[in-house]
PDB file of C-alpha atoms and ligand atoms in Angstrom:
ATOM      1  CA  MET A 151      -4.596  -6.661 -18.017  1.00  0.00           C
ATOM      2  CA  ARG A 152      -2.347  -7.443 -15.056  1.00  0.00           C
ATOM      3  CA  LYS A 153       0.756  -5.360 -14.517  1.00  0.00           C
ATOM      4  CA  GLN A 154       3.764  -7.036 -16.149  1.00  0.00           C
ATOM      5  CA  ILE A 155       6.949  -6.650 -14.135  1.00  0.00           C
ATOM      6  CA  VAL A 156      10.568  -7.252 -15.064  1.00  0.00           C
ATOM      7  CA  ALA A 157      12.802  -6.941 -12.015  1.00  0.00           C
ATOM      8  CA  GLY A 158      16.582  -7.232 -12.047  1.00  0.00           C
ATOM      9  CA  ASN A 159      18.163  -8.676  -8.905  1.00  0.00           C
ATOM     10  CA  TRP A 160      21.840  -7.730  -9.003  1.00  0.00           C
ATOM     11  CA  LYS A 161      22.562  -9.672  -5.781  1.00  0.00           C
ATOM     12  CA  MET A 162      26.062  -8.968  -4.365  1.00  0.00           C
ATOM     13  CA  ASN A 163      27.609  -7.879  -7.640  1.00  0.00           C
ATOM     14  CA  LYS A 164      29.156  -4.724  -9.111  1.00  0.00           C
ATOM     15  CA  THR A 165      31.507  -2.128  -7.666  1.00  0.00           C
ATOM     16  CA  PHE A 166      30.272   1.444  -7.433  1.00  0.00           C
ATOM     17  CA  GLU A 167      31.791   2.306 -10.799  1.00  0.00           C
ATOM     18  CA  GLU A 168      30.392  -0.788 -12.487  1.00  0.00           C
ATOM     19  CA  ALA A 169      26.966  -0.108 -11.026  1.00  0.00           C
ATOM     20  CA  ASP A 170      27.099   3.463 -12.286  1.00  0.00           C
ATOM     21  CA  GLU A 171      27.977   2.234 -15.770  1.00  0.00           C
ATOM     22  CA  LEU A 172      25.227  -0.386 -15.846  1.00  0.00           C
ATOM     23  CA  LEU A 173      22.638   2.146 -14.689  1.00  0.00           C
ATOM     24  CA  PHE A 174      23.743   4.484 -17.447  1.00  0.00           C
ATOM     25  CA  GLU A 175      23.470   1.751 -20.084  1.00  0.00           C
ATOM     26  CA  LEU A 176      20.036   0.743 -18.797  1.00  0.00           C
ATOM     27  CA  ALA A 177      18.791   4.328 -18.758  1.00  0.00           C
ATOM     28  CA  GLU A 178      19.932   4.806 -22.347  1.00  0.00           C
ATOM     29  CA  GLY A 179      18.442   1.522 -23.492  1.00  0.00           C
ATOM     30  CA  ILE A 180      15.121   1.854 -21.684  1.00  0.00           C
ATOM     31  CA  GLU A 181      14.363   5.271 -23.091  1.00  0.00           C
ATOM     32  CA  PRO A 182      13.136   4.145 -26.541  1.00  0.00           C
ATOM     33  CA  ILE A 183      11.245   1.101 -25.197  1.00  0.00           C
ATOM     34  CA  GLU A 184       7.480   1.336 -24.963  1.00  0.00           C
ATOM     35  CA  LEU A 185       6.994   0.811 -21.228  1.00  0.00           C
ATOM     36  CA  GLU A 186       3.243   1.188 -21.109  1.00  0.00           C
ATOM     37  CA  ASN A 187       2.454  -2.350 -20.009  1.00  0.00           C
ATOM     38  CA  VAL A 188       5.672  -3.184 -18.185  1.00  0.00           C
ATOM     39  CA  GLU A 189       7.117  -1.999 -14.919  1.00  0.00           C
ATOM     40  CA  VAL A 190      10.906  -2.256 -14.780  1.00  0.00           C
ATOM     41  CA  VAL A 191      12.405  -2.612 -11.305  1.00  0.00           C
ATOM     42  CA  ILE A 192      16.140  -2.498 -10.646  1.00  0.00           C
ATOM     43  CA  CYS A 193      17.235  -4.112  -7.370  1.00  0.00           C
ATOM     44  CA  PRO A 194      20.867  -3.153  -6.768  1.00  0.00           C
ATOM     45  CA  PRO A 195      22.898  -3.677  -3.593  1.00  0.00           C
ATOM     46  CA  ALA A 196      21.692  -1.300  -0.842  1.00  0.00           C
ATOM     47  CA  LEU A 197      24.730   0.959  -1.221  1.00  0.00           C
ATOM     48  CA  TYR A 198      23.633   1.913  -4.709  1.00  0.00           C
ATOM     49  CA  LEU A 199      19.934   2.465  -4.039  1.00  0.00           C
ATOM     50  CA  GLU A 200      20.202   6.228  -3.859  1.00  0.00           C
ATOM     51  CA  MET A 201      21.972   6.640  -7.166  1.00  0.00           C
ATOM     52  CA  SER A 202      19.617   4.120  -8.722  1.00  0.00           C
ATOM     53  CA  THR A 203      16.481   5.959  -7.649  1.00  0.00           C
ATOM     54  CA  ASP A 204      17.941   9.179  -9.051  1.00  0.00           C
ATOM     55  CA  VAL A 205      18.485   7.555 -12.449  1.00  0.00           C
ATOM     56  CA  GLY A 206      15.210   5.634 -12.249  1.00  0.00           C
ATOM     57  CA  LEU A 207      13.066   8.681 -11.558  1.00  0.00           C
ATOM     58  CA  GLU A 208      14.449  10.360 -14.669  1.00  0.00           C
ATOM     59  CA  ASN A 209      14.288   7.326 -16.901  1.00  0.00           C
ATOM     60  CA  GLY A 210      11.027   5.622 -16.054  1.00  0.00           C
ATOM     61  CA  PHE A 211      12.120   2.645 -13.995  1.00  0.00           C
ATOM     62  CA  SER A 212      11.490   1.800 -10.359  1.00  0.00           C
ATOM     63  CA  VAL A 213      13.977   0.692  -7.766  1.00  0.00           C
ATOM     64  CA  GLY A 214      13.758  -2.160  -5.317  1.00  0.00           C
ATOM     65  CA  ALA A 215      15.872  -3.272  -2.372  1.00  0.00           C
ATOM     66  CA  GLN A 216      17.021  -6.885  -2.097  1.00  0.00           C
ATOM     67  CA  ASN A 217      16.146  -7.151   1.565  1.00  0.00           C
ATOM     68  CA  CYS A 218      15.077  -5.144   4.604  1.00  0.00           C
ATOM     69  CA  SER A 219      15.046  -5.598   8.350  1.00  0.00           C
ATOM     70  CA  ASN A 220      12.146  -7.218  10.156  1.00  0.00           C
ATOM     71  CA  LYS A 221      12.621  -4.581  12.868  1.00  0.00           C
ATOM     72  CA  GLU A 222      11.121  -1.133  12.703  1.00  0.00           C
ATOM     73  CA  GLY A 223      14.303   0.682  13.758  1.00  0.00           C
ATOM     74  CA  GLY A 224      16.787   1.161  16.584  1.00  0.00           C
ATOM     75  CA  ALA A 225      19.807  -0.752  17.868  1.00  0.00           C
ATOM     76  CA  TYR A 226      20.191  -3.377  15.135  1.00  0.00           C
ATOM     77  CA  THR A 227      23.705  -2.906  13.786  1.00  0.00           C
ATOM     78  CA  GLY A 228      24.006  -3.384  10.052  1.00  0.00           C
ATOM     79  CA  GLU A 229      20.277  -3.495   9.342  1.00  0.00           C
ATOM     80  CA  ILE A 230      18.253  -1.298   6.985  1.00  0.00           C
ATOM     81  CA  SER A 231      14.627  -0.514   7.763  1.00  0.00           C
ATOM     82  CA  ALA A 232      11.660  -0.251   5.438  1.00  0.00           C
ATOM     83  CA  GLU A 233      11.236   3.354   6.518  1.00  0.00           C
ATOM     84  CA  MET A 234      14.799   4.155   5.433  1.00  0.00           C
ATOM     85  CA  LEU A 235      14.164   2.535   2.067  1.00  0.00           C
ATOM     86  CA  LYS A 236      11.044   4.627   1.585  1.00  0.00           C
ATOM     87  CA  SER A 237      12.988   7.788   2.408  1.00  0.00           C
ATOM     88  CA  LEU A 238      15.150   7.013  -0.667  1.00  0.00           C
ATOM     89  CA  ASP A 239      12.104   6.571  -2.949  1.00  0.00           C
ATOM     90  CA  VAL A 240      12.487   2.820  -3.049  1.00  0.00           C
ATOM     91  CA  ASP A 241       9.188   1.341  -4.227  1.00  0.00           C
ATOM     92  CA  TYR A 242       9.826  -2.422  -4.119  1.00  0.00           C
ATOM     93  CA  CYS A 243      11.680  -4.866  -1.914  1.00  0.00           C
ATOM     94  CA  ILE A 244      12.478  -8.531  -2.495  1.00  0.00           C
ATOM     95  CA  VAL A 245      11.421 -10.650   0.485  1.00  0.00           C
ATOM     96  CA  GLY A 246      12.283 -14.253   1.189  1.00  0.00           C
ATOM     97  CA  HIS A 247      14.653 -14.904  -1.658  1.00  0.00           C
ATOM     98  CA  SER A 248      15.801 -18.524  -1.420  1.00  0.00           C
ATOM     99  CA  GLU A 249      19.387 -17.371  -0.834  1.00  0.00           C
ATOM    100  CA  ARG A 250      18.247 -15.462   2.227  1.00  0.00           C
ATOM    101  CA  ARG A 251      16.148 -18.367   3.443  1.00  0.00           C
ATOM    102  CA  LYS A 252      19.103 -20.726   2.981  1.00  0.00           C
ATOM    103  CA  TYR A 253      22.197 -18.749   3.988  1.00  0.00           C
ATOM    104  CA  PHE A 254      20.631 -16.350   6.493  1.00  0.00           C
ATOM    105  CA  LYS A 255      18.067 -18.776   7.889  1.00  0.00           C
ATOM    106  CA  GLU A 256      15.156 -16.386   7.430  1.00  0.00           C
ATOM    107  CA  THR A 257      11.959 -17.842   8.840  1.00  0.00           C
ATOM    108  CA  ALA A 258       8.374 -17.564   7.620  1.00  0.00           C
ATOM    109  CA  GLN A 259       7.579 -15.432  10.678  1.00  0.00           C
ATOM    110  CA  GLU A 260      10.421 -12.989   9.954  1.00  0.00           C
ATOM    111  CA  LEU A 261       9.306 -12.743   6.335  1.00  0.00           C
ATOM    112  CA  ALA A 262       5.766 -11.943   7.470  1.00  0.00           C
ATOM    113  CA  GLU A 263       7.170  -9.159   9.684  1.00  0.00           C
ATOM    114  CA  LYS A 264       9.160  -7.741   6.774  1.00  0.00           C
ATOM    115  CA  VAL A 265       6.097  -7.797   4.537  1.00  0.00           C
ATOM    116  CA  ASN A 266       4.106  -5.916   7.188  1.00  0.00           C
ATOM    117  CA  LEU A 267       6.742  -3.211   7.614  1.00  0.00           C
ATOM    118  CA  LEU A 268       7.125  -2.780   3.864  1.00  0.00           C
ATOM    119  CA  LEU A 269       3.389  -2.404   3.329  1.00  0.00           C
ATOM    120  CA  ASP A 270       3.216   0.063   6.253  1.00  0.00           C
ATOM    121  CA  ASN A 271       5.762   2.136   4.337  1.00  0.00           C
ATOM    122  CA  ASP A 272       4.064   1.862   0.935  1.00  0.00           C
ATOM    123  CA  ILE A 273       6.729  -0.414  -0.487  1.00  0.00           C
ATOM    124  CA  THR A 274       5.623  -3.352  -2.614  1.00  0.00           C
ATOM    125  CA  PRO A 275       7.071  -6.641  -1.378  1.00  0.00           C
ATOM    126  CA  ILE A 276       8.226  -9.020  -4.110  1.00  0.00           C
ATOM    127  CA  PHE A 277       7.601 -12.185  -2.153  1.00  0.00           C
ATOM    128  CA  CYS A 278       9.685 -15.150  -3.327  1.00  0.00           C
ATOM    129  CA  CYS A 279       8.595 -18.747  -3.033  1.00  0.00           C
ATOM    130  CA  GLY A 280       9.759 -21.969  -4.622  1.00  0.00           C
ATOM    131  CA  GLU A 281      10.743 -25.555  -3.964  1.00  0.00           C
ATOM    132  CA  VAL A 282      14.143 -27.263  -3.913  1.00  0.00           C
ATOM    133  CA  ILE A 283      14.770 -30.111  -6.342  1.00  0.00           C
ATOM    134  CA  GLU A 284      14.192 -32.858  -3.766  1.00  0.00           C
ATOM    135  CA  GLU A 285      10.731 -31.460  -3.107  1.00  0.00           C
ATOM    136  CA  ARG A 286       9.892 -31.466  -6.796  1.00  0.00           C
ATOM    137  CA  ASP A 287      11.226 -35.002  -7.129  1.00  0.00           C
ATOM    138  CA  GLN A 288       8.953 -36.059  -4.261  1.00  0.00           C
ATOM    139  CA  ASN A 289       6.072 -34.296  -5.970  1.00  0.00           C
ATOM    140  CA  ILE A 290       5.423 -32.055  -2.949  1.00  0.00           C
ATOM    141  CA  HIS A 291       6.327 -28.797  -4.702  1.00  0.00           C
ATOM    142  CA  PHE A 292       2.753 -27.533  -4.729  1.00  0.00           C
ATOM    143  CA  GLN A 293       2.355 -28.059  -0.979  1.00  0.00           C
ATOM    144  CA  VAL A 294       5.727 -26.424  -0.291  1.00  0.00           C
ATOM    145  CA  VAL A 295       4.861 -23.286  -2.240  1.00  0.00           C
ATOM    146  CA  GLN A 296       1.369 -23.165  -0.741  1.00  0.00           C
ATOM    147  CA  LYS A 297       2.802 -23.311   2.799  1.00  0.00           C
ATOM    148  CA  GLN A 298       5.355 -20.582   2.049  1.00  0.00           C
ATOM    149  CA  ILE A 299       2.605 -18.287   0.812  1.00  0.00           C
ATOM    150  CA  GLU A 300       0.159 -19.149   3.587  1.00  0.00           C
ATOM    151  CA  ASN A 301       2.719 -18.797   6.370  1.00  0.00           C
ATOM    152  CA  SER A 302       4.072 -15.402   5.385  1.00  0.00           C
ATOM    153  CA  LEU A 303       1.208 -13.713   3.509  1.00  0.00           C
ATOM    154  CA  PHE A 304      -2.183 -15.061   4.495  1.00  0.00           C
ATOM    155  CA  HIS A 305      -2.448 -12.854   7.582  1.00  0.00           C
ATOM    156  CA  LEU A 306      -2.771  -9.851   5.238  1.00  0.00           C
ATOM    157  CA  THR A 307      -6.050  -8.046   4.646  1.00  0.00           C
ATOM    158  CA  ASP A 308      -7.443  -7.838   1.108  1.00  0.00           C
ATOM    159  CA  ASP A 309      -6.137  -4.292   0.687  1.00  0.00           C
ATOM    160  CA  GLU A 310      -2.683  -5.302   1.846  1.00  0.00           C
ATOM    161  CA  MET A 311      -2.540  -8.412  -0.294  1.00  0.00           C
ATOM    162  CA  ALA A 312      -3.506  -6.404  -3.358  1.00  0.00           C
ATOM    163  CA  ASN A 313      -0.148  -4.612  -3.012  1.00  0.00           C
ATOM    164  CA  VAL A 314       2.044  -7.701  -3.040  1.00  0.00           C
ATOM    165  CA  VAL A 315       3.891  -9.197  -5.998  1.00  0.00           C
ATOM    166  CA  ILE A 316       4.669 -12.910  -5.874  1.00  0.00           C
ATOM    167  CA  ALA A 317       7.783 -14.350  -7.501  1.00  0.00           C
ATOM    168  CA  TYR A 318       7.826 -18.085  -8.138  1.00  0.00           C
ATOM    169  CA  GLU A 319      11.476 -19.119  -8.155  1.00  0.00           C
ATOM    170  CA  PRO A 320      12.147 -22.852  -8.199  1.00  0.00           C
ATOM    171  CA  VAL A 321      15.398 -23.067  -6.254  1.00  0.00           C
ATOM    172  CA  TRP A 322      16.824 -25.669  -8.647  1.00  0.00           C
ATOM    173  CA  ALA A 323      16.555 -23.132 -11.466  1.00  0.00           C
ATOM    174  CA  ILE A 324      18.285 -20.219  -9.737  1.00  0.00           C
ATOM    175  CA  GLY A 325      21.728 -19.513 -11.127  1.00  0.00           C
ATOM    176  CA  THR A 326      21.947 -23.020 -12.544  1.00  0.00           C
ATOM    177  CA  GLY A 327      21.153 -22.371 -16.185  1.00  0.00           C
ATOM    178  CA  ARG A 328      18.401 -24.952 -15.794  1.00  0.00           C
ATOM    179  CA  THR A 329      15.221 -22.993 -16.216  1.00  0.00           C
ATOM    180  CA  ALA A 330      11.747 -24.333 -15.549  1.00  0.00           C
ATOM    181  CA  THR A 331       9.955 -25.141 -18.771  1.00  0.00           C
ATOM    182  CA  SER A 332       7.216 -22.716 -19.682  1.00  0.00           C
ATOM    183  CA  ASP A 333       4.698 -25.487 -18.884  1.00  0.00           C
ATOM    184  CA  GLN A 334       6.173 -26.022 -15.418  1.00  0.00           C
ATOM    185  CA  ALA A 335       6.119 -22.290 -14.755  1.00  0.00           C
ATOM    186  CA  GLN A 336       2.555 -21.887 -16.011  1.00  0.00           C
ATOM    187  CA  GLU A 337       1.373 -24.861 -13.955  1.00  0.00           C
ATOM    188  CA  MET A 338       2.757 -23.430 -10.711  1.00  0.00           C
ATOM    189  CA  HIS A 339       1.660 -19.867 -11.454  1.00  0.00           C
ATOM    190  CA  ALA A 340      -1.891 -21.061 -12.129  1.00  0.00           C
ATOM    191  CA  PHE A 341      -1.767 -23.027  -8.866  1.00  0.00           C
ATOM    192  CA  ILE A 342      -0.586 -19.939  -6.943  1.00  0.00           C
ATOM    193  CA  ARG A 343      -3.429 -17.917  -8.436  1.00  0.00           C
ATOM    194  CA  GLN A 344      -5.825 -20.682  -7.461  1.00  0.00           C
ATOM    195  CA  ILE A 345      -4.824 -20.622  -3.787  1.00  0.00           C
ATOM    196  CA  LEU A 346      -4.998 -16.827  -3.793  1.00  0.00           C
ATOM    197  CA  LYS A 347      -8.496 -17.108  -5.214  1.00  0.00           C
ATOM    198  CA  GLY A 348      -9.488 -19.460  -2.416  1.00  0.00           C
ATOM    199  CA  LYS A 349      -8.413 -16.983   0.243  1.00  0.00           C
ATOM    200  CA  TYR A 350      -8.922 -13.572  -1.364  1.00  0.00           C
ATOM    201  CA  GLY A 351     -11.443 -14.137  -4.135  1.00  0.00           C
ATOM    202  CA  ASN A 352     -11.371 -14.098  -7.887  1.00  0.00           C
ATOM    203  CA  GLU A 353     -10.951 -10.402  -8.560  1.00  0.00           C
ATOM    204  CA  LEU A 354      -7.968  -9.909  -6.292  1.00  0.00           C
ATOM    205  CA  ALA A 355      -6.226 -13.075  -7.480  1.00  0.00           C
ATOM    206  CA  GLU A 356      -6.735 -12.176 -11.125  1.00  0.00           C
ATOM    207  CA  GLY A 357      -5.233  -8.740 -10.535  1.00  0.00           C
ATOM    208  CA  LEU A 358      -2.085  -9.890  -8.740  1.00  0.00           C
ATOM    209  CA  SER A 359       1.217 -10.081 -10.640  1.00  0.00           C
ATOM    210  CA  VAL A 360       2.989 -13.438 -10.304  1.00  0.00           C
ATOM    211  CA  ILE A 361       6.449 -13.286 -11.848  1.00  0.00           C
ATOM    212  CA  TYR A 362       8.895 -16.091 -12.640  1.00  0.00           C
ATOM    213  CA  GLY A 363      12.556 -16.313 -11.588  1.00  0.00           C
ATOM    214  CA  GLY A 364      15.291 -18.874 -12.175  1.00  0.00           C
ATOM    215  CA  SER A 365      17.692 -18.788 -15.142  1.00  0.00           C
ATOM    216  CA  CYS A 366      15.349 -16.562 -17.094  1.00  0.00           C
ATOM    217  CA  ASN A 367      17.412 -15.009 -19.864  1.00  0.00           C
ATOM    218  CA  ALA A 368      17.292 -13.169 -23.181  1.00  0.00           C
ATOM    219  CA  GLN A 369      16.672 -16.453 -25.035  1.00  0.00           C
ATOM    220  CA  ASN A 370      13.862 -17.988 -22.974  1.00  0.00           C
ATOM    221  CA  ALA A 371      12.073 -14.928 -21.548  1.00  0.00           C
ATOM    222  CA  ARG A 372       9.601 -14.531 -24.397  1.00  0.00           C
ATOM    223  CA  GLU A 373       8.280 -18.069 -24.119  1.00  0.00           C
ATOM    224  CA  LEU A 374       8.020 -17.906 -20.324  1.00  0.00           C
ATOM    225  CA  PHE A 375       6.300 -14.513 -20.334  1.00  0.00           C
ATOM    226  CA  ALA A 376       3.862 -15.671 -23.022  1.00  0.00           C
ATOM    227  CA  GLN A 377       2.228 -18.028 -20.498  1.00  0.00           C
ATOM    228  CA  PRO A 378      -1.127 -16.664 -19.361  1.00  0.00           C
ATOM    229  CA  ASP A 379      -0.288 -16.683 -15.639  1.00  0.00           C
ATOM    230  CA  VAL A 380       3.338 -15.531 -15.925  1.00  0.00           C
ATOM    231  CA  ASP A 381       3.379 -11.765 -15.488  1.00  0.00           C
ATOM    232  CA  GLY A 382       7.050 -11.049 -16.065  1.00  0.00           C
ATOM    233  CA  GLY A 383      10.223 -12.127 -14.330  1.00  0.00           C
ATOM    234  CA  LEU A 384      12.726 -11.720 -11.530  1.00  0.00           C
ATOM    235  CA  ILE A 385      16.071 -11.839 -13.272  1.00  0.00           C
ATOM    236  CA  GLY A 386      19.400 -12.558 -11.570  1.00  0.00           C
ATOM    237  CA  GLY A 387      22.459 -13.227 -13.717  1.00  0.00           C
ATOM    238  CA  ALA A 388      21.012 -11.838 -16.943  1.00  0.00           C
ATOM    239  CA  SER A 389      20.202  -8.512 -15.249  1.00  0.00           C
ATOM    240  CA  LEU A 390      23.922  -7.788 -14.855  1.00  0.00           C
ATOM    241  CA  ASN A 391      24.285  -7.238 -18.577  1.00  0.00           C
ATOM    242  CA  ALA A 392      22.401  -4.276 -20.024  1.00  0.00           C
ATOM    243  CA  ALA A 393      21.842  -5.757 -23.499  1.00  0.00           C
ATOM    244  CA  ASP A 394      20.435  -9.011 -22.086  1.00  0.00           C
ATOM    245  CA  PHE A 395      18.222  -7.258 -19.575  1.00  0.00           C
ATOM    246  CA  LEU A 396      16.857  -4.893 -22.212  1.00  0.00           C
ATOM    247  CA  THR A 397      16.019  -7.854 -24.444  1.00  0.00           C
ATOM    248  CA  ILE A 398      14.161  -9.443 -21.530  1.00  0.00           C
ATOM    249  CA  ILE A 399      12.176  -6.245 -20.960  1.00  0.00           C
ATOM    250  CA  LYS A 400      11.198  -6.291 -24.633  1.00  0.00           C
ATOM    251  CA  SER A 401      10.044  -9.903 -24.260  1.00  0.00           C
ATOM    252  CA  VAL A 402       7.041  -8.953 -22.150  1.00  0.00           C
ATOM    253  CA  LYS A 403       3.701  -9.799 -23.744  1.00  0.00           C
TER     254      LYS A 403
HETATM  255  P1  LIG B  15      19.044 -16.222 -11.891  1.00  0.00           P
HETATM  256  O1  LIG B  15      18.530 -15.681 -10.473  1.00  0.00           O
HETATM  257  O2  LIG B  15      18.285 -15.459 -12.936  1.00  0.00           O
HETATM  258  O3  LIG B  15      20.520 -15.896 -11.907  1.00  0.00           O
HETATM  259  O4  LIG B  15      18.767 -17.669 -11.927  1.00  0.00           O
HETATM  260  C1  LIG B  15      17.192 -15.375 -10.258  1.00  0.00           C
HETATM  261  C2  LIG B  15      17.001 -14.903  -8.846  1.00  0.00           C
HETATM  262  O5  LIG B  15      17.679 -15.418  -7.951  1.00  0.00           O
HETATM  263  O6  LIG B  15      16.172 -14.013  -8.576  1.00  0.00           O
END
């Protein structure tokens, strides 16, 4: 069975004290949950990574960054390298979130560079892809997602690709309360697996976790995760509340 992943993307939310409190609530709540078939990943703002990895190591969850530099190191004011993340025991990093593509103009080439540096440092990239509403309306959403994956991931070797997680996040569903239906999610996830099969073969594609993001919450998670090609979720808003996030973790098949 493929690894099921529930990742919480806190985005630019929470003060230090609030983050500390949420981590405490999560640690308490995760303890009694049977985590055998689910990997929980908390992705806090970079400032809180160190305290998160401390709590995570003790309480059975992993920690991910929300972004990293596409440069290895050096004179890049304000940037954080993959190597620095690894030195804090960070095991995952979100790459190519639609907010970064949109507001920070991240290009497919830069995302490919980030993926390379993360893999060099044994950090699993959570690679985000997904169409905007106009693209779905024009019925080109499959091509859009295919191009995003091809342009930033298809240079990877088999061994490298096997260490990537893909997050399908339709942009129109992010933070809007308008989630994809479970059929829409399943359809795209199956398509993603199909294109991975074409390039990397059946075994690798069947083993890769493809998670869903976009207004996934405590109410709809179970139905989304029940789909055969949906291997968990990348959760924004609902990950800021411990009770909701814990319910989502328990919704994994
Ligand atoms: P949302 O965000 O759950 O608030 O829609 C998901 C994401 O951006 O990863």
